[in-house]
Coordinates of C-alpha atoms and ligand atoms in Angstrom, one line a residue:
X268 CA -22.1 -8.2 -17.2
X269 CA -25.7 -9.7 -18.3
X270 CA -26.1 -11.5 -15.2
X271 CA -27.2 -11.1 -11.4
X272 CA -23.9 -8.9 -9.8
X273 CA -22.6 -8.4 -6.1
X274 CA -21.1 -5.3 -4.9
X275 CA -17.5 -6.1 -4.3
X276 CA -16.4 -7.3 -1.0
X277 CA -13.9 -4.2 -1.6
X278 CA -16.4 -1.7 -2.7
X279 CA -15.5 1.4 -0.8
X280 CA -18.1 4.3 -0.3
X281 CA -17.0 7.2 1.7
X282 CA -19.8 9.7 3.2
X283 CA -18.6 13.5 2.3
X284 CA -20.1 16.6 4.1
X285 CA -19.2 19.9 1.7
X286 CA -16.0 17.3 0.2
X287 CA -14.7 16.4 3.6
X288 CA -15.0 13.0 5.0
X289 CA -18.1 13.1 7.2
X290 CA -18.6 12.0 11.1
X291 CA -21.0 12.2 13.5
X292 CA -20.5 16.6 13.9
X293 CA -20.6 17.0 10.5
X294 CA -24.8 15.9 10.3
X295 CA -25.7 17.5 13.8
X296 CA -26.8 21.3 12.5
X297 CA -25.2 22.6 15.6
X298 CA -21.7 21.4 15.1
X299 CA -21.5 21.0 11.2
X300 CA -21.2 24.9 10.9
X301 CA -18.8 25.2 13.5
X302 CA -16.1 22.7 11.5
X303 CA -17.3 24.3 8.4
X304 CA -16.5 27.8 9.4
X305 CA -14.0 27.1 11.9
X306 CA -11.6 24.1 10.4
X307 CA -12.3 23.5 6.9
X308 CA -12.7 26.9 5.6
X309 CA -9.8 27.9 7.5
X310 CA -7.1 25.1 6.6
X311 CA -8.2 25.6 2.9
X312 CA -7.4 29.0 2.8
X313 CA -4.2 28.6 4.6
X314 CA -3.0 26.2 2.2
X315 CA -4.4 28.7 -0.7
X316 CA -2.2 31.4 1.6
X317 CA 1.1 29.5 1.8
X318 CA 1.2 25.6 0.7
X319 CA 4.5 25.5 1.1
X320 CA 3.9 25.0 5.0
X321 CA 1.5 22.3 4.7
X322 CA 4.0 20.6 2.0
X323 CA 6.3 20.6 4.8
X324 CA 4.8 20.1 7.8
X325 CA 3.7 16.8 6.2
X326 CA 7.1 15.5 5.0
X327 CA 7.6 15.0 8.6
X328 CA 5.6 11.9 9.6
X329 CA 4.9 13.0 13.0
X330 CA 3.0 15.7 11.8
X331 CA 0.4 13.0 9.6
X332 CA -3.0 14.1 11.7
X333 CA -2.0 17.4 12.1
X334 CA -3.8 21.0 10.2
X335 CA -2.4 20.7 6.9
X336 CA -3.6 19.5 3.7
X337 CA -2.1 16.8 1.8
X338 CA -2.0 18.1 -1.6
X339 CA 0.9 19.8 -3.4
X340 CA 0.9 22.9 -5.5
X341 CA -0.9 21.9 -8.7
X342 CA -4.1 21.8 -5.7
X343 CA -4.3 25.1 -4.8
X344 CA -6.6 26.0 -7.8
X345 CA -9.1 23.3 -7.4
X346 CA -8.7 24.1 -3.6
X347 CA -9.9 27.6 -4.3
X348 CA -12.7 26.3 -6.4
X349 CA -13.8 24.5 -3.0
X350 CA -13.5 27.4 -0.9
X351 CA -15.8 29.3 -3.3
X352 CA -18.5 26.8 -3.4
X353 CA -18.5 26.4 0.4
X354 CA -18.4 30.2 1.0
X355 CA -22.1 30.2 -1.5
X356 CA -23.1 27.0 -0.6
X357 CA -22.8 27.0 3.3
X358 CA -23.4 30.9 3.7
X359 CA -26.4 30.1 6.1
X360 CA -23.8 27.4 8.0
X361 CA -21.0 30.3 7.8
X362 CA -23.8 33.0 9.6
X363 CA -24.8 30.1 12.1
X364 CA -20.8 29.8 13.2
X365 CA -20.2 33.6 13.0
X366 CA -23.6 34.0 14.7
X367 CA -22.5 32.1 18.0
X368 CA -19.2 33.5 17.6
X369 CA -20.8 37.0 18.1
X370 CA -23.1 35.6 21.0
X371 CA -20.9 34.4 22.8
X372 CA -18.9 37.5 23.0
X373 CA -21.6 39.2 24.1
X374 CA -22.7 37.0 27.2
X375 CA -19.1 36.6 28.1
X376 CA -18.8 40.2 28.1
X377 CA -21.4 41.3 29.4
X378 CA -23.6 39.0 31.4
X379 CA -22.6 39.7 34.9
X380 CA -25.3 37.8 36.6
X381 CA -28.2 39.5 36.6
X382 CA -31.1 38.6 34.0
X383 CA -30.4 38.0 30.7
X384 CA -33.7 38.7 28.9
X385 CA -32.1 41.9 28.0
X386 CA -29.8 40.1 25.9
X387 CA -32.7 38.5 23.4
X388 CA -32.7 41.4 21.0
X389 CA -29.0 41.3 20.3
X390 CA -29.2 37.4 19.5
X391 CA -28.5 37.2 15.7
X392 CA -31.2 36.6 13.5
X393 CA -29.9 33.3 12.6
X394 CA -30.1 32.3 15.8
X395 CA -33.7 33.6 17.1
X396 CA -35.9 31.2 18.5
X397 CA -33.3 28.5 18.2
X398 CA -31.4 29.3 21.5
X399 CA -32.2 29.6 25.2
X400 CA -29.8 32.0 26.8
X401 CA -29.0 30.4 30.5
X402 CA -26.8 30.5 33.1
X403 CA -24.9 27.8 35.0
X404 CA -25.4 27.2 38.4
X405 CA -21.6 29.5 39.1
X406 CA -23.6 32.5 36.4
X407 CA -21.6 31.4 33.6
X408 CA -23.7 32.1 30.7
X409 CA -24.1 30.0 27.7
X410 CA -26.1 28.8 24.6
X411 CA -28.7 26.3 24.9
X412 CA -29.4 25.6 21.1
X413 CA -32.9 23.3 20.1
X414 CA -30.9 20.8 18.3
X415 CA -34.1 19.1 17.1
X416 CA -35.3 22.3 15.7
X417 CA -32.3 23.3 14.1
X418 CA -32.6 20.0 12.0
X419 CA -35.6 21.7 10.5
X420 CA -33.3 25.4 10.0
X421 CA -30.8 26.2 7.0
X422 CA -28.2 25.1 9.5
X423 CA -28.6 21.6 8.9
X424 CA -27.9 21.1 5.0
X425 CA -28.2 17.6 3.5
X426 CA -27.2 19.3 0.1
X427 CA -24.0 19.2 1.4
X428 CA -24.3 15.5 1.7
X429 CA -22.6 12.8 -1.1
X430 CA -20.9 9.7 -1.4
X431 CA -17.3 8.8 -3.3
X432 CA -17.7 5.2 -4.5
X433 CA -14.5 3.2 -5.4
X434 CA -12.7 -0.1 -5.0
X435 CA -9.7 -0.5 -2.8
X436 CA -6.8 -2.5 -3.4
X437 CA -5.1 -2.3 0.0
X438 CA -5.3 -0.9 3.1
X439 CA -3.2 2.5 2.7
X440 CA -5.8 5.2 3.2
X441 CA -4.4 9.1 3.6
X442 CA -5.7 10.6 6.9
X443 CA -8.9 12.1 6.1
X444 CA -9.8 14.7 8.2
X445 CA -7.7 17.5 7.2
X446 CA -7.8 17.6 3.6
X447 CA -10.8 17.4 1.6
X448 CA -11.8 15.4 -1.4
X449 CA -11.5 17.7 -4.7
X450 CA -12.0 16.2 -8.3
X451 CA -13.8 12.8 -8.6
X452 CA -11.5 11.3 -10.8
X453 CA -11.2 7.4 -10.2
X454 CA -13.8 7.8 -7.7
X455 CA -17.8 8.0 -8.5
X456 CA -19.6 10.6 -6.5
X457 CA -23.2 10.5 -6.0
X458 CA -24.8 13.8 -4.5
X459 CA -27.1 11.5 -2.1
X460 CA -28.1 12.1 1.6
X461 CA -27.3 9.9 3.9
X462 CA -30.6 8.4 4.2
X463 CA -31.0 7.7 0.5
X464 CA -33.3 4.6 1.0
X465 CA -31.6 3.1 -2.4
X466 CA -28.1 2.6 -0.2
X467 CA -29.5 -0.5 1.4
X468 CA -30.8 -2.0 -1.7
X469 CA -27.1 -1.3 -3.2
X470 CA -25.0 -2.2 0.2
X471 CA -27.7 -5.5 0.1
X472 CA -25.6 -6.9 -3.1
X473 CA -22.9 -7.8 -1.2
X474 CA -25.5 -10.8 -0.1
X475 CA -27.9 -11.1 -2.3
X476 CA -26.9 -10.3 -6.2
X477 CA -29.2 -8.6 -8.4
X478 CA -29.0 -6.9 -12.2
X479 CA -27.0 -4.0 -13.0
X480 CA -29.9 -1.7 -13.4
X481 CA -31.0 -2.5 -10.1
X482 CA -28.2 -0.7 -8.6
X483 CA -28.4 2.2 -10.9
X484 CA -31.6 2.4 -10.0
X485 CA -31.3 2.4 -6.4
X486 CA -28.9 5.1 -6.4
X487 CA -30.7 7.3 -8.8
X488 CA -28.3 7.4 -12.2
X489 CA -30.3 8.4 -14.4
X490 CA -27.5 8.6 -17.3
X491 CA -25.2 6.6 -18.8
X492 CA -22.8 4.8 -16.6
X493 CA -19.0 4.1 -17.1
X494 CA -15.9 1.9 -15.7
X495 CA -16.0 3.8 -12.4
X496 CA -20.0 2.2 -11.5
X497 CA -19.7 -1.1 -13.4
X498 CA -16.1 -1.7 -11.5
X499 CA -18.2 -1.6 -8.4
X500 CA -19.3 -4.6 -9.1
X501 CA -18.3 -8.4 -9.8
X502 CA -20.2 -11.4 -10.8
X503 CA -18.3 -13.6 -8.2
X504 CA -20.1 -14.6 -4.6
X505 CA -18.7 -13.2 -1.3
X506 CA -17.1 -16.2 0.7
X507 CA -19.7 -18.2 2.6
X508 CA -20.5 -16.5 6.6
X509 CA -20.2 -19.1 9.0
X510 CA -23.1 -18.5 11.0
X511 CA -22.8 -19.3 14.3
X512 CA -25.9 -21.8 15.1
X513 CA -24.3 -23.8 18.0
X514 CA -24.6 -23.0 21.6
X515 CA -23.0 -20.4 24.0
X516 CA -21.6 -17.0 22.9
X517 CA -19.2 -16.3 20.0
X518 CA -16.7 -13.3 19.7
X519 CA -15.6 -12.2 16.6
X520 CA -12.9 -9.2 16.7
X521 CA -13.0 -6.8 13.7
X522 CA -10.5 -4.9 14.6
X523 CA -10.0 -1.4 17.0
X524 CA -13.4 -1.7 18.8
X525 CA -15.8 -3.7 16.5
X526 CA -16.6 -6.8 18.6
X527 CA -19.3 -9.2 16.9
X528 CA -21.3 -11.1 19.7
X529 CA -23.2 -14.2 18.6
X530 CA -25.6 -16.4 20.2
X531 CA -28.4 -18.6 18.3
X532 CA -30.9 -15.9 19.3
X533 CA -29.3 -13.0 19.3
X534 CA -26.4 -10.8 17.2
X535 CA -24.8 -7.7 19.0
X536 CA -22.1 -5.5 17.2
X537 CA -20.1 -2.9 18.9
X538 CA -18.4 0.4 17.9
X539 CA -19.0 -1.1 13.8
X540 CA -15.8 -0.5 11.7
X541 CA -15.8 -3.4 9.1
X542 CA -12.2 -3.7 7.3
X543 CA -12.8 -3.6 3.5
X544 CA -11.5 -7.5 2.0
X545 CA -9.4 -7.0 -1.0
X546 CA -6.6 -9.9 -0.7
X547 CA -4.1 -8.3 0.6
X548 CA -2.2 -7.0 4.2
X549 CA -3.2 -8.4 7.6
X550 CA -5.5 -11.3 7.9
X551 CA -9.5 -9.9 9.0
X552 CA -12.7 -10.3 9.4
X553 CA -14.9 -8.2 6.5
X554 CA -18.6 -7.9 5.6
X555 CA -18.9 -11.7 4.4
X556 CA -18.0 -12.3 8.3
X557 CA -21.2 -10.9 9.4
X558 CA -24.8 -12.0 10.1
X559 CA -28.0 -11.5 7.8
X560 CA -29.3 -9.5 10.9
X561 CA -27.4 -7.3 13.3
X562 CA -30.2 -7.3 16.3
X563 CA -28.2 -4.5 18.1
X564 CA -25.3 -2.0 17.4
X565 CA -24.1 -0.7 20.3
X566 CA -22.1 2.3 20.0
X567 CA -19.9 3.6 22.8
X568 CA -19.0 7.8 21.9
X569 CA -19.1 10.3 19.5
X570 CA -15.2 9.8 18.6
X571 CA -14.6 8.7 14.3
X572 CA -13.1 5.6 14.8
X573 CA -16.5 4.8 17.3
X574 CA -19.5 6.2 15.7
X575 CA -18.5 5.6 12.0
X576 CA -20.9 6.4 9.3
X577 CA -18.8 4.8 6.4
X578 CA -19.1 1.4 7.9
X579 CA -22.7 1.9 9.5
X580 CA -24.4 2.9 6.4
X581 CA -23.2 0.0 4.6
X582 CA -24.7 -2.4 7.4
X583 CA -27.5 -0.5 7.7
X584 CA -30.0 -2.6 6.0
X585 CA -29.0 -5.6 8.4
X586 CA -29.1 -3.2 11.8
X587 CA -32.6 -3.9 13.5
X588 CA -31.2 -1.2 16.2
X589 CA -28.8 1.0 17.2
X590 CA -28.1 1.9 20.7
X591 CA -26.5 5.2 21.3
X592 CA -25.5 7.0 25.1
X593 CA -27.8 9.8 25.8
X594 CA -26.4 13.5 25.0
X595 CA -26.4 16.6 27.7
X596 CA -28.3 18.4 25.1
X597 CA -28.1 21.9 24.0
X598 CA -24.7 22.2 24.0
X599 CA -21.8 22.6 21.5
X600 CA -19.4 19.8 22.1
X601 CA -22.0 17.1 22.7
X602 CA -24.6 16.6 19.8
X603 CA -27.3 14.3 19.9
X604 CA -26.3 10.7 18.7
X605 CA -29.7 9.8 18.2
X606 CA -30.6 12.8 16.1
X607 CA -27.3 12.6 14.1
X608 CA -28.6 8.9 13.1
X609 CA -32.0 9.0 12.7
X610 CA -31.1 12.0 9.9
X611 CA -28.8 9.5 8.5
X612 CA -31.6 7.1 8.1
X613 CA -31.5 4.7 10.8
X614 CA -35.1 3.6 11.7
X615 CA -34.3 2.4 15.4
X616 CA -32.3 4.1 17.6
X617 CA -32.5 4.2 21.5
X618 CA -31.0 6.4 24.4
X619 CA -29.6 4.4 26.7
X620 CA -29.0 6.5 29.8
X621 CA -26.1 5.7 32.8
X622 CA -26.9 2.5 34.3
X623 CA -30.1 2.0 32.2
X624 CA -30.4 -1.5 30.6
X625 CA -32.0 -3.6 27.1
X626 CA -33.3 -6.7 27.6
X627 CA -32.6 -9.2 24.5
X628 CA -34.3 -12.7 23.7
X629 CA -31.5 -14.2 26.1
X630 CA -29.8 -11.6 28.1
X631 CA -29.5 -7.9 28.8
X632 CA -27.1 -5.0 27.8
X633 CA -26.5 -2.6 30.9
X634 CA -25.1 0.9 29.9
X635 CA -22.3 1.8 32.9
X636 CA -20.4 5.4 32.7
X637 CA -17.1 6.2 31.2
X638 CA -14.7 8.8 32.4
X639 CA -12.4 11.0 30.7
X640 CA -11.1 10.7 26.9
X641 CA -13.3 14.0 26.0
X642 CA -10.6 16.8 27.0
X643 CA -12.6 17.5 30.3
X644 CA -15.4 18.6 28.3
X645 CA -18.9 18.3 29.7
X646 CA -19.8 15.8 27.0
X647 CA -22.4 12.8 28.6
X648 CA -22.8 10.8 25.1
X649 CA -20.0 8.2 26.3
X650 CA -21.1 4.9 27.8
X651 CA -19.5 1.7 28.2
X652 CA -21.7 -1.7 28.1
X653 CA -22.0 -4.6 29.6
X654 CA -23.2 -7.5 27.5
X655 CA -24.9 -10.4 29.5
X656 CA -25.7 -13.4 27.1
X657 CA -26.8 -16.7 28.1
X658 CA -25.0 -15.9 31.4
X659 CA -21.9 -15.0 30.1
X660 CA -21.2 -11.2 30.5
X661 CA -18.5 -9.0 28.5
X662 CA -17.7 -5.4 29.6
X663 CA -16.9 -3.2 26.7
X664 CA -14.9 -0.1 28.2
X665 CA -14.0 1.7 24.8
X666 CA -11.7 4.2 25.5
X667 CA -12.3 5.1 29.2
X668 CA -9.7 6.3 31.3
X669 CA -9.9 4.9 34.9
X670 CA -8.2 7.8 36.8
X671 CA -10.8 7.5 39.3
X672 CA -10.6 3.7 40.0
X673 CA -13.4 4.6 42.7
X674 CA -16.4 4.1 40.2
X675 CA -15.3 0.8 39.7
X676 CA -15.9 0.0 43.7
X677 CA -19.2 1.4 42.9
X678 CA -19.8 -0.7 39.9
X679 CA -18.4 -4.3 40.5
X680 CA -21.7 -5.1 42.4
X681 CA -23.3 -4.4 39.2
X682 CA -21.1 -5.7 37.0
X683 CA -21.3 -9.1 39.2
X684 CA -19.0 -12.0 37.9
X685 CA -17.3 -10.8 34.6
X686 CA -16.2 -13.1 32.0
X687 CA -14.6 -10.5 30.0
X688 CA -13.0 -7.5 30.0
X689 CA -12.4 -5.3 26.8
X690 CA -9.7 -2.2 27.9
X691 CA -9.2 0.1 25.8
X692 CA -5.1 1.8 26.1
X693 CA -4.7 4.5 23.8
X694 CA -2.8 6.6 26.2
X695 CA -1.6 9.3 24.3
X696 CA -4.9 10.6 22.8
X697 CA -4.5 13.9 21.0
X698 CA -4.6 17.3 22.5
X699 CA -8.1 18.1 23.1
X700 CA -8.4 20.9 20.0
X701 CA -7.4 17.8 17.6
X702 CA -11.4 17.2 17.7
X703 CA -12.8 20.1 19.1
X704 CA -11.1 23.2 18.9
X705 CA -13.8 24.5 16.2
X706 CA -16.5 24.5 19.0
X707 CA -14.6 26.0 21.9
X708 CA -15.4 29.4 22.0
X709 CA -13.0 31.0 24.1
X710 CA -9.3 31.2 23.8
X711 CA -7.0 27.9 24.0
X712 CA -4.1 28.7 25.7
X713 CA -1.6 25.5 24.3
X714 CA -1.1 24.3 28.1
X715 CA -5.0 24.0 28.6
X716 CA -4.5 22.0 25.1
X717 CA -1.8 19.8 26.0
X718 CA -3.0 18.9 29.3
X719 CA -6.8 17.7 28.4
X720 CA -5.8 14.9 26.5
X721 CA -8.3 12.3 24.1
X722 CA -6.4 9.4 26.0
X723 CA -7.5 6.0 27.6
X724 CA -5.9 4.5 30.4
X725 CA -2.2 3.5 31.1
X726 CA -1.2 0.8 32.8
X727 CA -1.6 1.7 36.3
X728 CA -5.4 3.0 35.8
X729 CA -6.3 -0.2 33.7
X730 CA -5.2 -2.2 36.5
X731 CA -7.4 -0.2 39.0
X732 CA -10.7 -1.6 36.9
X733 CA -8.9 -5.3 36.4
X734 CA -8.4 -5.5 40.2
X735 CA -11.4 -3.6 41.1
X736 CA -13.8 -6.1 38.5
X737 CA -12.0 -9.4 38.7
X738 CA -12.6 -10.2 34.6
X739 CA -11.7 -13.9 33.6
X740 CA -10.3 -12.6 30.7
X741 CA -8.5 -9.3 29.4
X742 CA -8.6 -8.1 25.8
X743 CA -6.7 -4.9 25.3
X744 CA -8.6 -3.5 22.1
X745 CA -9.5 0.1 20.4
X746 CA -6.0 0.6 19.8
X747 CA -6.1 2.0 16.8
X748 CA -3.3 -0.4 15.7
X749 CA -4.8 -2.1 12.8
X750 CA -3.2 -1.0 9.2
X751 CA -6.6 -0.4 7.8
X752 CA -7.4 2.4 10.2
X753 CA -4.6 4.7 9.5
X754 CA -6.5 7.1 7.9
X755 CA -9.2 7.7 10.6
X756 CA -6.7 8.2 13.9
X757 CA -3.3 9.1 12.2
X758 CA -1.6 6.2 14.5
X759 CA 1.6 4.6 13.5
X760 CA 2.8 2.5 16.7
X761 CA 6.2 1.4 17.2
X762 CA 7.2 -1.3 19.6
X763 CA 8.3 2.1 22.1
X764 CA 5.1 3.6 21.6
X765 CA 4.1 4.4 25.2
X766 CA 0.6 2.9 24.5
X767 CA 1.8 -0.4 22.7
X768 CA 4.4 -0.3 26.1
X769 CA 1.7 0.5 28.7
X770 CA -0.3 -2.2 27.4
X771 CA 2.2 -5.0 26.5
X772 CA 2.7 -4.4 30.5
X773 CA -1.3 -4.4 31.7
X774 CA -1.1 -7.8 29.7
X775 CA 1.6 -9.4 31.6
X776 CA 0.7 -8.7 34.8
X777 CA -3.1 -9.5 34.5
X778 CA -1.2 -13.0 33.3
X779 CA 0.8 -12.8 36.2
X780 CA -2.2 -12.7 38.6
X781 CA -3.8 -15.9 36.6
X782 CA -5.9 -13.5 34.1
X783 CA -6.0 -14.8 30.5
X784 CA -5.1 -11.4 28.8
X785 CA -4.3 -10.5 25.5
X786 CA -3.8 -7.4 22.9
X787 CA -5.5 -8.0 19.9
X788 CA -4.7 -7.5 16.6
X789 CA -6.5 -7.6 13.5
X790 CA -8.7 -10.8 14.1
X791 CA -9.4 -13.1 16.8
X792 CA -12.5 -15.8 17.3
X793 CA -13.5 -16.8 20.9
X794 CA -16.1 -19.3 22.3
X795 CA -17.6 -19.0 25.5
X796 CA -20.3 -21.9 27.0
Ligands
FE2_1061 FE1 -12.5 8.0 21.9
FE2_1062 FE1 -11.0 5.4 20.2

């Protein structure tokens, strides 16, 4: 290739913390130990203890998202390898998770009330001066850890940050959060943190070509480069974007919750995951569908398939700012979005707190709350928003669960007249301990797990918001149901799926009370104004 080169429209990077395929709590320094120690350490060795269980457990489909890793036999050797590394690696990430571990025991044992100053000296050193022992308001006592701070500690570990570069040829992805990524072998991996400025001059090249060595440069290969880098790569020019220059509002649908909102002045994207284009499987919108600039990304939770670094680091050098929901702070369960993104090299990011708004060159986005979906967990980084452009307003509800159709009686007057809602319907959701058993810290009985689900609303409670908000429009989205995102959310629906059910029956009776409603799929354009 002696000429200017694009990145491939198909160029897939994944982000790996310690091998694994990193989200949101693996950059935060207070949970990244805690799946370290607690998950990945542990399903390695399990396999390394007895693979014949994983081998199984996965030749049932049902059990796809499940504990086990993928791998068969020949794996257990390289598996080991990984465990070693992480063990020397991570040892300050491993004393950080045994630390709290070790803490907590001792509040929950022996705090009865009464001052816990004389705890201080028992605090581990790993911990010292990074926690605040405190009580609730019932004397329960727990861990406030200085999450800032601990970005500066050996708890927070970019070392353990790289990136697997390859090219995809379809959309059939293994899950990827229970098995981790061992040899490179078709893949190139790059031992760069997240913030590596050179990303955005590479991820840039799907616009704008430049010469070879420009991209080895950017990503710091020093070397010689083979098949793996070059293949990357392709002489060809994406399809031409059809920007949207006329008036009112265009919606583009990406797919689960990735909504692309469009006026002349402004560009909004929500819960970014971008579907790579290689030619084949379901028709979709990919990275030639977006704008030069991305003026906001909104993001609505914590969750993979919501906050997802694969997809926003490759738009990062077209995101002027992100907007994330503000965190408790302190806590285990409920990192700092902020934090987590500004360490991944994001240059703008802003809190938006319940009910707080952004005003934009020709509207407003209004953050409003969003119950359940966390496993009852005290976790306050969930939002949904409400997107007001040229005064046409779209309420983006993400994955809340309206079991208390109350705080919609209490929102409608700020909502006002509502042009569209987007539901999300993923009523199953996984037991809570899917996504955070390694940072609870007492013992799981498997009825607390089963009952404090990861699900959004059924039918019944996303008719409650319909009835209670009066949208023009319904779009059941965030289903998980697209074939690309298999290997984030383990999902394979079947028309008796009780989510694909609930919401086939939300659709037809908003259309039965003259509401234009609809589950999308894969793409979808819509013009408003
Ligand atoms: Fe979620
Ligand atoms: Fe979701």
């Amino acid at each position: 290739m002696k000429s200017d080169v694009y990145l491939r429209q198909n160029a897939m990077v994944e982000p790996l913390f310690n091998q694994w395929y990193a989200w949101p709590y693996l950059v935060s320094p207070v949970t990244a130990p805690m799946y370290v120690g607690n998950l990945h350490l542990r399903l390695m060795e399990s396999f390394i203890a007895n693979p014949q269980i994983h081998i199984a457990a996965l030749k049932n489909p049902e059990m796809a998202g499940g504990p086990f890793l993928s791998f068969d036999e020949s794996k257990v050797g390289s598996v080991a390898q990984l465990v070693e590394k992480t063990r020397r690696q991570s040892a300050p990430l491993l004393q950080f998770a045994d630390a709290v571990r070790e803490l907590t025991g001792i509040l929950t044992s022996r705090a009865d009330g009464a001052s816990l100053l004389p705890f201080y000296p028992d605090v581990p050193e790993v911990l010292r001066g990074y926690v605040e022992l405190v009580y609730d308001v019932n004397h329960h006592p727990s861990i406030r850890f200085l999450e800032p701070l601990l970005y500066r500690s050996l708890a927070y570990d970019e070392a353990a940050q790289s990136l697997d570069f390859s090219v995809v040829e379809g959309d059939d992805r293994p899950f990827v959060f229970s098995t981790p990524r061992l040899e490179e072998g078709h893949r190139l991996r790059l031992p760069l943190p997240y913030r590596a400025e050179g990303l955005d001059r590479v991820f840039r090249m799907r616009e704008r070509p430049q010469p070879l060595g420009f991209a080895k440069e950017a990503l710091g290969i020093s070397g010689a480069v083979d098949a793996r880098f070059e293949g990357l790569f392709t002489d060809r020019a994406p399809r031409p974007s059809s920007v949207h220059a006329g008036p009112g509002v265009r919606l583009r649908y990406f797919g689960h919750a990735c909504v692309l909102i469009e006026t002349r002045d402004t560009t909004i994207l929500t819960d970014p995951i971008v579907a790579y284009d290689h030619g084949h499987g379901a028709e979709r919108f990919s990275f030639a569908d977006l704008p030069d600039r991305i003026d906001y990304v909104l993001i609505t939770h914590a969750h993979q398939d919501h906050c997802m670094l694969e997809t926003l680091l490759q738009l990062r050098h077209k995101i002027r700012h992100i907007v994330v929901p503000r965190n408790n702070g302190g806590g285990l369960a409920d990192p700092s979005l902020k934090l987590v993104l500004k360490n991944a090299g994001f240059a703008s990011v802003t809190e938006i707190d319940e009910l707080g708004a952004i005003e934009t060159a020709d509207g407003a986005i209004t953050s409003l709350p969003f119950f359940g979906e966390h496993g009852d967990l005290n976790i306050r980084s969930k939002t949904t928003y409400l997107v007001r452009l040229l005064g046409k307003s779209f309420l983006f509800c993400a994955d809340s669960n309206a079991f208390e159709p109350r705080l919609y009686d209490h929102l409608a007057d700020i909502v006002g007249d509502l042009d569209v809602a987007f539901v999300g319907m993923e009523c199953d959701g996984a037991p809570m301990s899917w996504l955070y058993g390694p940072v609870v810290t007492a013992s799981l009985a498997r009825r607390m797990d089963q009952s404090r689900r990861l699900d959004a609303s059924n039918r019944e409670r996303g008719m409650e918001l319909v009835k209670r908000l009066r949208p023009r429009a319904v779009y059941v989205y965030a289903m998980g149901s697209e074939p690309w995102l298999t290997y984030l959310t383990s999902i394979h629906y079947s028309e008796s799926s009780r989510p694909i059910v609930e919401s086939r029956a939300l659709v037809r009776e908003c259309q039965a009370m003259g509401i234009c409603a609809e589950s999308l799929f894969g793409k979808k354009e819509l013009q408003f104004g």
